[in-house]
mmCIF file of C-alpha atoms in Angstrom:
data_model
loop_
_atom_site.group_PDB
_atom_site.id
_atom_site.type_symbol
_atom_site.label_atom_id
_atom_site.label_comp_id
_atom_site.label_asym_id
_atom_site.label_seq_id
_atom_site.Cartn_x
_atom_site.Cartn_y
_atom_site.Cartn_z
ATOM 1 C CA LEU A 1 173.895 1.057 120.990
ATOM 2 C CA PHE A 2 173.761 4.528 119.431
ATOM 3 C CA GLY A 3 177.449 5.478 119.703
ATOM 4 C CA GLY A 4 179.524 7.724 117.444
ATOM 5 C CA SER A 5 177.862 9.376 114.464
ATOM 6 C CA ASP A 6 174.762 7.212 114.827
ATOM 7 C CA SER A 7 173.954 8.959 118.096
ATOM 8 C CA GLY A 8 173.982 12.382 116.396
ATOM 9 C CA ALA A 9 171.778 11.093 113.589
ATOM 10 C CA MET A 10 169.325 9.757 116.106
ATOM 11 C CA ARG A 11 169.169 13.088 117.925
ATOM 12 C CA ARG A 12 168.570 14.921 114.651
ATOM 13 C CA PHE A 13 165.890 12.452 113.676
ATOM 14 C CA THR A 14 164.175 12.757 117.044
ATOM 15 C CA SER A 15 164.325 16.559 116.943
ATOM 16 C CA GLU A 16 162.895 16.809 113.448
ATOM 17 C CA THR A 17 160.180 14.283 114.229
ATOM 18 C CA TRP A 18 159.156 16.285 117.311
ATOM 19 C CA LYS A 19 159.050 19.539 115.330
ATOM 20 C CA THR A 20 156.920 17.895 112.639
ATOM 21 C CA LYS A 21 154.457 16.506 115.194
ATOM 22 C CA THR A 22 154.100 19.823 116.995
ATOM 23 C CA ARG A 23 153.468 21.618 113.699
ATOM 24 C CA LEU A 24 150.818 19.073 112.830
ATOM 25 C CA ALA A 25 149.167 19.440 116.200
ATOM 26 C CA THR A 26 149.014 23.213 115.747
ATOM 27 C CA ALA A 27 147.635 22.855 112.228
ATOM 28 C CA ILE A 28 144.932 20.447 113.312
ATOM 29 C CA PHE A 29 143.925 22.659 116.183
ATOM 30 C CA ASP A 30 143.801 25.746 113.919
ATOM 31 C CA MET A 31 141.621 23.853 111.458
ATOM 32 C CA ASN A 32 139.252 22.746 114.209
ATOM 33 C CA MET A 33 138.822 26.208 115.697
ATOM 34 C CA LYS A 34 138.066 27.592 112.260
ATOM 35 C CA MET A 35 135.484 24.864 111.687
ATOM 36 C CA PHE A 36 133.798 25.560 115.047
ATOM 37 C CA LEU A 37 133.942 29.350 115.237
ATOM 38 C CA ARG A 38 134.369 30.676 111.707
ATOM 39 C CA ASP A 39 132.882 28.272 109.157
ATOM 40 C CA ASN A 40 130.289 26.286 111.129
ATOM 41 C CA TYR A 41 131.122 23.353 108.860
ATOM 42 C CA ILE A 42 132.394 20.492 110.928
ATOM 43 C CA HIS A 43 134.097 17.231 109.887
ATOM 44 C CA GLY A 44 132.408 14.591 112.043
ATOM 45 C CA ASP A 45 135.125 11.907 111.900
ATOM 46 C CA LEU A 46 138.412 13.708 112.163
ATOM 47 C CA HIS A 47 140.674 10.921 113.419
ATOM 48 C CA GLY A 48 144.263 10.233 112.315
ATOM 49 C CA GLY A 49 143.256 7.909 109.535
ATOM 50 C CA ASN A 50 141.410 10.722 107.745
ATOM 51 C CA LEU A 51 144.377 13.080 107.695
ATOM 52 C CA MET A 52 147.507 13.138 105.571
ATOM 53 C CA ALA A 53 150.450 15.488 105.927
ATOM 54 C CA ALA A 54 152.629 16.469 102.948
ATOM 55 C CA ASP A 55 156.343 17.262 103.175
ATOM 56 C CA ASP A 56 155.609 20.971 102.651
ATOM 57 C CA GLY A 57 153.375 21.085 105.735
ATOM 58 C CA THR A 58 150.071 20.900 103.833
ATOM 59 C CA LEU A 59 147.414 18.967 105.704
ATOM 60 C CA ALA A 60 144.898 17.034 103.629
ATOM 61 C CA VAL A 61 141.534 15.889 105.040
ATOM 62 C CA PHE A 62 139.695 12.822 103.707
ATOM 63 C CA ASP A 63 136.352 11.077 104.139
ATOM 64 C CA ALA A 64 134.019 14.033 104.583
ATOM 65 C CA GLY A 65 130.988 11.790 104.383
ATOM 66 C CA LEU A 66 130.058 12.706 107.952
ATOM 67 C CA THR A 67 129.795 16.454 108.284
ATOM 68 C CA CYS A 68 127.721 18.720 110.475
ATOM 69 C CA ALA A 69 126.675 22.342 110.795
ATOM 70 C CA LEU A 70 125.122 23.845 113.875
ATOM 71 C CA ALA A 71 121.623 25.220 113.307
ATOM 72 C CA ASP A 72 121.179 28.978 113.420
ATOM 73 C CA ASP A 73 119.552 28.956 116.861
ATOM 74 C CA VAL A 74 122.590 27.336 118.544
ATOM 75 C CA ALA A 75 125.544 28.457 116.417
ATOM 76 C CA GLU A 76 126.110 31.610 118.518
ATOM 77 C CA PRO A 77 125.363 30.025 121.929
ATOM 78 C CA PHE A 78 127.804 27.234 121.111
ATOM 79 C CA GLY A 79 130.570 29.827 120.914
ATOM 80 C CA TYR A 80 129.670 30.985 124.430
ATOM 81 C CA PHE A 81 129.592 27.353 125.510
ATOM 82 C CA LEU A 82 133.144 26.817 124.301
ATOM 83 C CA HIS A 83 134.220 30.007 126.025
ATOM 84 C CA ALA A 84 132.591 28.887 129.269
ATOM 85 C CA ILE A 85 134.498 25.608 129.195
ATOM 86 C CA CYS A 86 137.768 27.399 128.445
ATOM 87 C CA THR A 87 137.277 29.726 131.402
ATOM 88 C CA GLY A 88 135.886 27.125 133.828
ATOM 89 C CA MET A 89 132.467 28.713 134.319
ATOM 90 C CA SER A 90 130.336 25.712 135.226
ATOM 91 C CA ASP A 91 127.121 27.726 135.597
ATOM 92 C CA LYS A 92 127.373 28.899 131.986
ATOM 93 C CA VAL A 93 128.221 25.388 130.810
ATOM 94 C CA THR A 94 125.110 24.133 132.616
ATOM 95 C CA ASP A 95 122.895 26.776 130.990
ATOM 96 C CA LYS A 96 124.175 25.935 127.540
ATOM 97 C CA LEU A 97 123.863 22.136 127.908
ATOM 98 C CA ILE A 98 120.260 22.568 129.050
ATOM 99 C CA LEU A 99 119.669 24.826 126.036
ATOM 100 C CA PHE A 100 121.194 22.239 123.681
ATOM 101 C CA ASN A 101 119.147 19.333 125.073
ATOM 102 C CA THR A 102 115.735 18.233 123.796
ATOM 103 C CA VAL A 103 114.076 17.374 127.126
ATOM 104 C CA PRO A 104 111.817 20.138 128.604
ATOM 105 C CA ARG A 105 113.459 22.017 131.441
ATOM 106 C CA GLU A 106 110.587 21.322 133.822
ATOM 107 C CA GLN A 107 111.336 17.574 133.558
ATOM 108 C CA LEU A 108 114.915 18.067 134.763
ATOM 109 C CA ASN A 109 116.348 18.439 138.231
ATOM 110 C CA VAL A 110 118.410 21.522 137.285
ATOM 111 C CA PRO A 111 119.991 22.206 140.706
ATOM 112 C CA LEU A 112 121.201 18.618 141.042
ATOM 113 C CA PHE A 113 122.484 18.556 137.466
ATOM 114 C CA SER A 114 124.272 21.873 138.017
ATOM 115 C CA GLN A 115 125.946 20.638 141.178
ATOM 116 C CA ASP A 116 127.014 17.352 139.576
ATOM 117 C CA LEU A 117 128.379 19.159 136.523
ATOM 118 C CA ARG A 118 130.323 21.616 138.697
ATOM 119 C CA GLU A 119 131.946 18.743 140.553
ATOM 120 C CA THR A 120 132.732 17.009 137.260
ATOM 121 C CA MET A 121 134.472 20.109 135.858
ATOM 122 C CA GLN A 122 136.487 20.460 139.084
ATOM 123 C CA LEU A 123 138.089 17.116 138.312
ATOM 124 C CA TYR A 124 139.672 18.566 135.208
ATOM 125 C CA ILE A 125 139.914 22.333 135.802
ATOM 126 C CA GLY A 126 141.869 24.022 138.579
ATOM 127 C CA GLU A 127 139.925 25.870 141.249
ATOM 128 C CA LYS A 128 142.254 28.886 141.386
ATOM 129 C CA ASP A 129 143.591 28.625 137.838
ATOM 130 C CA ALA A 130 140.804 27.779 135.381
ATOM 131 C CA MET A 131 143.300 27.758 132.526
ATOM 132 C CA HIS A 132 144.998 24.593 133.745
ATOM 133 C CA ALA A 133 144.285 21.197 135.264
ATOM 134 C CA PRO A 134 144.123 20.916 139.090
ATOM 135 C CA GLY A 135 147.700 19.618 139.242
ATOM 136 C CA GLY A 136 148.963 22.120 136.668
ATOM 137 C CA GLY A 137 149.555 21.513 132.991
ATOM 138 C CA PRO A 138 147.061 21.553 130.112
ATOM 139 C CA ILE A 139 143.418 20.581 130.647
ATOM 140 C CA ASN A 140 142.498 17.290 129.019
ATOM 141 C CA MET A 141 139.598 18.636 126.992
ATOM 142 C CA GLY A 142 138.716 15.237 125.482
ATOM 143 C CA MET A 143 138.304 13.664 128.893
ATOM 144 C CA LEU A 144 136.379 16.689 130.134
ATOM 145 C CA VAL A 145 133.935 16.608 127.220
ATOM 146 C CA GLY A 146 133.432 12.859 127.672
ATOM 147 C CA SER A 147 132.686 13.359 131.374
ATOM 148 C CA LEU A 148 130.247 16.184 130.580
ATOM 149 C CA LEU A 149 128.355 13.894 128.212
ATOM 150 C CA ALA A 150 128.258 11.171 130.865
ATOM 151 C CA THR A 151 126.938 13.654 133.405
ATOM 152 C CA MET A 152 124.178 14.658 130.990
ATOM 153 C CA GLN A 153 123.262 11.013 130.500
ATOM 154 C CA ARG A 154 123.020 10.401 134.246
ATOM 155 C CA HIS A 155 120.542 13.267 134.594
ATOM 156 C CA GLY A 156 118.405 12.369 131.612
ATOM 157 C CA LEU A 157 119.407 15.151 129.239
ATOM 158 C CA VAL A 158 119.424 14.362 125.521
ATOM 159 C CA LEU A 159 121.601 16.428 123.219
ATOM 160 C CA ARG A 160 120.280 17.493 119.858
ATOM 161 C CA GLY A 161 122.138 15.837 116.976
ATOM 162 C CA ASP A 162 124.130 18.747 115.603
ATOM 163 C CA VAL A 163 125.598 19.581 118.989
ATOM 164 C CA ALA A 164 126.290 15.957 119.849
ATOM 165 C CA VAL A 165 128.297 15.438 116.638
ATOM 166 C CA THR A 166 130.211 18.651 117.205
ATOM 167 C CA LEU A 167 131.134 17.717 120.787
ATOM 168 C CA MET A 168 132.289 14.253 119.710
ATOM 169 C CA THR A 169 134.439 15.852 116.999
ATOM 170 C CA MET A 170 135.982 18.092 119.653
ATOM 171 C CA ALA A 171 136.880 15.086 121.806
ATOM 172 C CA ILE A 172 138.338 13.055 118.929
ATOM 173 C CA SER A 173 140.341 15.990 117.605
ATOM 174 C CA GLU A 174 141.711 16.919 121.021
ATOM 175 C CA SER A 175 142.841 13.341 121.575
ATOM 176 C CA LEU A 176 144.658 13.382 118.254
ATOM 177 C CA ILE A 177 146.331 16.705 119.062
ATOM 178 C CA ARG A 178 147.511 15.390 122.435
ATOM 179 C CA CYS A 179 148.941 12.308 120.795
ATOM 180 C CA LEU A 180 151.027 14.494 118.520
ATOM 181 C CA ASP A 181 151.965 17.001 121.217
ATOM 182 C CA PRO A 182 151.189 16.060 124.851
ATOM 183 C CA THR A 183 152.167 19.581 125.952
ATOM 184 C CA PHE A 184 149.721 21.384 123.640
ATOM 185 C CA ASP A 185 147.493 23.683 125.687
ATOM 186 C CA VAL A 186 144.095 23.686 124.010
ATOM 187 C CA VAL A 187 142.517 26.209 126.363
ATOM 188 C CA ALA A 188 145.278 28.805 126.190
ATOM 189 C CA ASN A 189 145.423 28.557 122.415
ATOM 190 C CA ALA A 190 141.614 28.660 121.995
ATOM 191 C CA LEU A 191 140.834 31.996 123.582
ATOM 192 C CA PRO A 192 142.393 34.249 120.878
ATOM 193 C CA TYR A 193 140.130 32.615 118.300
ATOM 194 C CA PHE A 194 137.075 34.062 120.018
ATOM 195 C CA VAL A 195 138.515 37.536 119.484
ATOM 196 C CA ARG A 196 139.519 36.780 115.907
ATOM 197 C CA PHE A 197 136.418 34.998 114.579
ATOM 198 C CA ARG A 198 133.626 36.085 116.971
ATOM 199 C CA GLN A 199 134.809 39.704 117.220
ATOM 200 C CA TRP A 200 134.803 39.569 120.998
ATOM 201 C CA SER A 201 136.916 42.131 122.810
ATOM 202 C CA ALA A 202 139.974 41.045 124.722
ATOM 203 C CA SER A 203 138.099 41.560 128.007
ATOM 204 C CA ASP A 204 135.552 38.941 126.923
ATOM 205 C CA THR A 205 138.259 36.325 127.023
ATOM 206 C CA ASP A 206 139.951 37.612 130.182
ATOM 207 C CA LEU A 207 139.289 35.479 133.267
ATOM 208 C CA LYS A 208 139.015 38.683 135.315
ATOM 209 C CA HIS A 209 136.271 40.191 133.121
ATOM 210 C CA ASN A 210 133.385 37.797 132.632
ATOM 211 C CA VAL A 211 131.522 39.956 130.155
ATOM 212 C CA TRP A 212 128.272 38.256 129.100
ATOM 213 C CA GLU A 213 125.880 41.205 128.799
ATOM 214 C CA LYS A 214 125.732 41.074 125.012
ATOM 215 C CA GLU A 215 124.832 37.380 125.038
ATOM 216 C CA GLY A 216 121.113 38.168 125.497
ATOM 217 C CA GLN A 217 121.018 39.931 122.145
ATOM 218 C CA ALA A 218 123.139 37.432 120.241
ATOM 219 C CA THR A 219 121.801 34.159 121.592
ATOM 220 C CA ASN A 220 118.805 32.287 120.268
ATOM 221 C CA GLY A 221 117.395 35.144 118.211
ATOM 222 C CA GLY A 222 117.204 37.396 121.278
ATOM 223 C CA LEU A 223 115.003 34.951 123.212
ATOM 224 C CA PRO A 224 115.694 34.082 126.851
ATOM 225 C CA VAL A 225 117.869 31.011 127.000
ATOM 226 C CA ASP A 226 115.789 29.381 129.751
ATOM 227 C CA ASN A 227 112.413 29.746 128.009
ATOM 228 C CA TYR A 228 111.912 26.262 126.546
ATOM 229 C CA GLU A 229 108.563 26.851 124.820
ATOM 230 C CA ASP A 230 109.711 30.067 123.075
ATOM 231 C CA ARG A 231 112.931 28.319 122.109
ATOM 232 C CA ARG A 232 111.020 25.453 120.496
ATOM 233 C CA LYS A 233 108.746 27.891 118.642
ATOM 234 C CA TYR A 234 111.834 29.706 117.345
ATOM 235 C CA GLN A 235 113.392 26.446 116.173
ATOM 236 C CA ILE A 236 110.183 25.406 114.375
ATOM 237 C CA SER A 237 109.725 28.797 112.689
ATOM 238 C CA THR A 238 113.400 28.756 111.584
ATOM 239 C CA LEU A 239 112.991 25.333 110.001
ATOM 240 C CA GLU A 240 109.743 26.323 108.273
ATOM 241 C CA SER A 241 111.304 29.433 106.775
ATOM 242 C CA ARG A 242 114.096 27.442 105.056
#
């Protein structure tokens, strides 16, 4: 069917199309990481219909009617939350999801939720290699985030609105990136952004050096992350001061 010169043209077309799609996937990922970690200004509906690519590689974004910014009391902890997902630390993911929820801690079965969430993450993250899926290859971050939200729902946790919109944006964007480039490794490409935009040292993003000591000073205005009443007072005082 594609004999002679037509076969060569088809190969060139396929090669150029693949290069274009991989460039777009990288550009969309770069834009998302800057939204989450640098700008804290998040497009809440970043699907393929709201993006347009020009021939020169420029990526235009449309329909910014749904946008979100994380409140001051969770902007820094959210960075640690993303890092915990990227490094497969389920205990840290549990802590952050409890912090981001609106139900008092004493009304939750924290040990059961923690166990369920750990088992959920093990479905998507390798036990010995937290940078990849259990069978090897990139972690499906969209599926992982969706399963984390489902686990929260089963245990009665309710996410605050700014975090919920941000997580849904992550899932939608990751799905779009994987459609463009199924081989794109979100986790491996995400870690350098923590060094670049959060000024973390290289050891903070090294799986062999789980450095979290400075989190106590940076998170939640210096308040303990598990103190619900103090956290609520901090949130209220922050809103009243605006």
